[in-house]
Structure formats: C-alpha cells, structure tokens
Backbone as numpy.savetxt, mean C-alpha at the origin, in Angstrom:
# Nx Ny Nz CAx CAy CAz Cx Cy Cz
7.78 0.82 -12.01 7.30 0.80 -10.64 7.61 2.11 -9.92
8.36 3.00 -10.55 8.73 4.23 -9.86 7.52 5.08 -9.50
6.49 5.12 -10.36 5.26 5.84 -10.00 4.62 5.21 -8.77
4.62 3.90 -8.74 4.05 3.18 -7.60 4.86 3.48 -6.33
6.18 3.55 -6.46 7.02 3.89 -5.31 6.71 5.29 -4.81
6.57 6.21 -5.72 6.26 7.59 -5.35 4.89 7.67 -4.67
3.92 6.97 -5.23 2.57 6.96 -4.65 2.59 6.32 -3.26
3.34 5.24 -3.12 3.36 4.56 -1.82 4.08 5.40 -0.77
5.11 6.14 -1.19 5.81 7.03 -0.27 4.87 8.14 0.20
4.17 8.75 -0.74 3.20 9.81 -0.40 2.08 9.26 0.48
1.65 8.04 0.20 0.62 7.40 1.01 1.12 7.24 2.45
2.36 6.79 2.60 2.94 6.64 3.94 2.94 7.96 4.70
3.29 9.03 4.01 3.29 10.36 4.64 1.88 10.72 5.10
0.90 10.47 4.26 -0.49 10.81 4.62 -0.99 9.96 5.79
-0.55 8.72 5.86 -0.94 7.87 6.99 -0.31 8.40 8.28
0.96 8.80 8.22 1.62 9.40 9.39 0.86 10.66 9.82
0.49 11.48 8.85 -0.25 12.71 9.16 -1.62 12.39 9.78
-2.28 11.37 9.26 -3.57 10.95 9.83 -3.38 10.48 11.27
-2.36 9.68 11.51 -2.09 9.19 12.87 -1.84 10.35 13.83
-1.07 11.33 13.38 -0.79 12.51 14.21 -2.09 13.28 14.48
-2.91 13.45 13.45 -4.16 14.18 13.61 -5.09 13.47 14.60
-5.18 12.14 14.48 -6.03 11.38 15.40 -5.56 11.58 16.84
-4.26 11.54 17.03 -3.71 11.73 18.38 -4.02 13.14 18.88
-3.80 14.14 18.03 -4.06 15.53 18.42 -5.54 15.76 18.75
-6.42 15.06 18.04 -7.86 15.20 18.25 -8.37 14.35 19.41
-7.49 13.56 20.01 -7.90 12.68 21.10 -8.73 11.50 20.65
-8.60 11.15 19.37 -9.33 10.00 18.82 -8.38 8.81 18.80
-8.42 8.05 19.86 -7.49 6.93 20.00 -8.05 5.69 19.31
-7.82 5.59 17.99 -8.25 4.41 17.23 -7.42 3.22 17.69
-8.06 2.16 18.17 -7.32 1.03 18.74 -6.30 0.40 17.80
-6.51 0.51 16.51 -5.60 -0.12 15.55 -4.73 0.90 14.82
-4.57 2.09 15.39 -3.79 3.12 14.70 -2.33 2.71 14.54
-1.78 1.96 15.48 -0.41 1.47 15.34 -0.28 0.54 14.15
-1.27 -0.29 13.97 -1.25 -1.22 12.83 -1.38 -0.46 11.52
-2.24 0.55 11.48 -2.39 1.36 10.27 -1.07 2.06 9.95
-0.42 2.59 10.97 0.87 3.25 10.77 1.91 2.27 10.24
1.91 1.05 10.76 2.84 0.02 10.28 2.58 -0.29 8.81
1.32 -0.39 8.43 0.99 -0.66 7.02 1.42 0.49 6.12
1.11 1.71 6.54 1.47 2.87 5.74 2.96 3.06 5.61
3.69 2.82 6.70 5.14 3.01 6.68 5.87 1.83 6.05
5.26 0.65 6.04 5.92 -0.54 5.51 5.73 -0.75 4.02
4.76 -0.09 3.45 4.42 -0.29 2.05 5.57 0.07 1.11
6.08 1.27 1.21 7.13 1.73 0.30 8.41 0.91 0.44
8.89 0.62 1.66 10.09 -0.21 1.76 9.91 -1.59 1.12
8.74 -2.18 1.26 8.50 -3.49 0.64 8.56 -3.37 -0.88
8.00 -2.30 -1.42 8.06 -2.09 -2.88 9.48 -1.79 -3.34
10.25 -1.09 -2.53 11.65 -0.82 -2.88 12.45 -2.11 -2.97
12.23 -3.00 -2.01 12.91 -4.31 -2.05 12.47 -5.08 -3.28
11.17 -5.07 -3.55 10.66 -5.78 -4.73 11.31 -5.26 -6.00
11.45 -3.95 -6.10 12.05 -3.37 -7.30 13.54 -3.69 -7.37
14.23 -3.54 -6.28 15.68 -3.75 -6.28 16.07 -5.20 -6.50
15.28 -6.10 -5.94 15.63 -7.52 -5.98 14.78 -8.34 -6.93
13.75 -7.72 -7.51 12.84 -8.49 -8.35 12.13 -9.56 -7.54
11.85 -9.22 -6.29 11.34 -10.19 -5.33 9.81 -10.21 -5.29
9.24 -11.31 -5.76 7.78 -11.45 -5.76 7.23 -11.43 -4.33
7.96 -12.04 -3.41 7.51 -12.07 -2.02 7.34 -10.68 -1.43
8.24 -9.78 -1.78 8.13 -8.40 -1.28 6.93 -7.69 -1.89
6.60 -8.01 -3.14 5.40 -7.42 -3.75 4.16 -7.93 -3.05
4.18 -9.19 -2.67 3.05 -9.77 -1.93 2.91 -9.07 -0.58
4.02 -8.85 0.10 4.00 -8.14 1.39 3.44 -6.74 1.20
3.90 -6.04 0.17 3.41 -4.69 -0.11 1.90 -4.71 -0.37
1.45 -5.69 -1.15 0.03 -5.78 -1.45 -0.77 -6.02 -0.17
-0.24 -6.87 0.70 -0.93 -7.12 1.98 -1.01 -5.86 2.82
0.09 -5.09 2.85 0.07 -3.83 3.60 -1.02 -2.89 3.09
-1.09 -2.72 1.80 -2.07 -1.77 1.25 -3.48 -2.31 1.41
-3.65 -3.61 1.28 -4.97 -4.22 1.49 -5.43 -4.03 2.93
-4.52 -4.25 3.87 -4.86 -4.09 5.28 -5.12 -2.62 5.62
-4.33 -1.73 5.06 -4.55 -0.30 5.30 -5.94 0.11 4.81
-6.32 -0.39 3.65 -7.64 -0.09 3.11 -8.73 -0.58 4.06
-8.58 -1.78 4.56 -9.54 -2.36 5.50 -9.62 -1.52 6.78
-8.46 -1.15 7.32 -8.45 -0.36 8.55 -9.08 1.02 8.34
-8.84 1.62 7.19 -9.48 2.91 6.89 -11.00 2.75 6.82
-11.45 1.66 6.22 -12.90 1.40 6.16 -13.47 1.23 7.56
-12.73 0.52 8.42 -13.17 0.36 9.81 -13.25 1.71 10.52
-12.28 2.57 10.25 -12.27 3.89 10.88 -13.50 4.70 10.49
-13.92 4.56 9.26 -15.13 5.26 8.82 -16.35 4.68 9.53
-16.45 3.37 9.53 -17.62 2.70 10.11 -17.73 2.92 11.62
-16.61 3.20 12.27 -16.62 3.41 13.72 -16.46 4.89 14.09
-16.66 5.76 13.11 -16.70 7.21 13.31 -15.40 7.84 13.83
-14.27 7.24 13.50 -12.99 7.89 13.82 -12.65 8.93 12.76
-13.04 8.66 11.51 -12.91 9.62 10.42 -14.20 9.54 9.59
-14.42 10.57 8.80 -15.61 10.58 7.94 -15.29 9.91 6.61
-16.33 9.56 5.90 -16.15 8.99 4.56 -15.41 9.97 3.66
-15.74 11.24 3.80 -15.07 12.28 3.00 -13.57 12.34 3.32
-13.23 12.23 4.59 -11.82 12.24 4.98 -11.08 11.00 4.48
-11.78 9.89 4.42 -11.13 8.63 4.05 -10.94 8.48 2.54
-11.77 9.16 1.75 -11.79 8.90 0.31 -10.44 9.08 -0.39
-9.69 10.15 -0.12 -8.38 10.25 -0.80 -7.44 9.09 -0.46
-7.45 8.66 0.78 -6.60 7.54 1.19 -7.08 6.23 0.59
-8.39 6.02 0.58 -8.93 4.80 -0.02 -8.67 4.77 -1.52
-8.77 5.92 -2.15 -8.45 6.01 -3.57 -6.99 5.66 -3.81
-6.11 6.17 -2.96 -4.68 5.81 -3.06 -4.50 4.30 -2.96
-5.20 3.68 -2.02 -5.09 2.23 -1.85 -5.47 1.51 -3.14
-6.57 1.91 -3.74 -7.02 1.26 -4.98 -6.01 1.43 -6.11
-5.47 2.63 -6.24 -4.48 2.90 -7.30 -3.21 2.09 -7.07
-2.74 2.07 -5.84 -1.50 1.34 -5.54 -1.69 -0.15 -5.76
-2.83 -0.69 -5.34 -3.09 -2.13 -5.58 -3.13 -2.43 -7.07
-3.76 -1.57 -7.84 -3.83 -1.75 -9.29 -2.42 -1.74 -9.89
-1.59 -0.81 -9.43 -0.22 -0.71 -9.94 0.61 -1.94 -9.57
0.45 -2.42 -8.35 1.19 -3.62 -7.94 0.78 -4.81 -8.81
-0.53 -4.95 -9.03 -1.01 -6.04 -9.90 -0.46 -5.91 -11.31
-0.48 -4.68 -11.85 0.01 -4.45 -13.21 1.50 -4.77 -13.30
2.27 -4.37 -12.31 3.70 -4.67 -12.31 3.95 -6.17 -12.20
3.12 -6.85 -11.43 3.26 -8.31 -11.30 2.96 -8.98 -12.63
1.90 -8.54 -13.30 1.55 -9.12 -14.60 2.65 -8.86 -15.62
3.19 -7.65 -15.59 4.27 -7.29 -16.51 5.50 -8.17 -16.28
5.86 -8.36 -15.02 7.01 -9.22 -14.70 6.76 -10.66 -15.12
5.53 -11.12 -14.92 5.21 -12.50 -15.29 5.34 -12.68 -16.80
4.84 -11.71 -17.57 4.96 -11.80 -19.03 6.42 -11.77 -19.46
7.22 -10.92 -18.82 8.65 -10.86 -19.14 9.33 -12.17 -18.80
8.95 -12.75 -17.67 9.52 -14.02 -17.24 9.12 -15.14 -18.19
7.85 -15.15 -18.60 7.38 -16.17 -19.54 8.11 -16.04 -20.87
8.35 -14.82 -21.30 9.07 -14.58 -22.55 10.51 -15.04 -22.48
11.17 -14.81 -21.35 12.57 -15.22 -21.22 12.67 -16.73 -21.11
11.66 -17.37 -20.50 11.66 -18.83 -20.45 11.53 -19.41 -21.85
10.70 -18.78 -22.69 10.53 -19.26 -24.06 11.83 -19.07 -24.84
12.52 -17.95 -24.59 13.79 -17.69 -25.26 14.85 -18.71 -24.88
14.75 -19.23 -23.67 15.73 -20.20 -23.19 15.34 -21.63 -23.52
14.27 -21.80 -24.28 13.84 -23.13 -24.67 13.11 -23.88 -23.58
12.58 -23.17 -22.60 11.85 -23.82 -21.50 10.39 -23.88 -21.80
C-alpha cells in the first residue's frame, strides 16, 4: 500500500494547489472546501488502514477519492476548470481507487487463507 500512500499524499498536495489556484483566480467553487477535505483526508485514512489493518478506514479513503472525483467532474461541467486541467487529477482518482480495491482483495485473500489455516 506504500505506493498508494505516496499517490494519495501527492494527490492531496495537488488538491491543495488547485484550491489555492481557484482562490487566486477568483473562482469561488461552492464545494471547494469539501474537495479540500476529500483531498486532505484521503492519505490519513489510508495510513490508518495500513497501520491498523482497518477495513473501515479503507472504505473511508475510497469514499474520499470517489467524492473528489465527482467534485472534479462537477468543476469541469460548471466551467471552474477545463477538462484538460482536470485530467491528471481524475487519472489520479482512478489509479488510487484501483489500488485501494487491489489492496482490499489482497487482504481478503490473505484473511481467507489464514482462516483456512486455522481450520475455519
């Protein structure tokens, strides 16, 4: 999950930079606070998931990235950013979601294997 952590950290930085740019450009996106919360909350949720093996934290992280993707799509559709500007961030969202799913599947297989080893 360390690649996913690194990607989510970088994603958070890019969301902060986008929020700053929007403010500097006078483009007051009504949901920019929510986008910032999603971008900044993603990596900490994944860190908790990794440290504690907590499925709930992975679900929270997935929700953050899913919501960020939705908000970025809204920003394009409402002309706060262009499709070209959004593409790197949307691509990040897709990669991070794929990684979270892959890590979840990997943990499930490991869990199923340990249950079999324990005679369950």
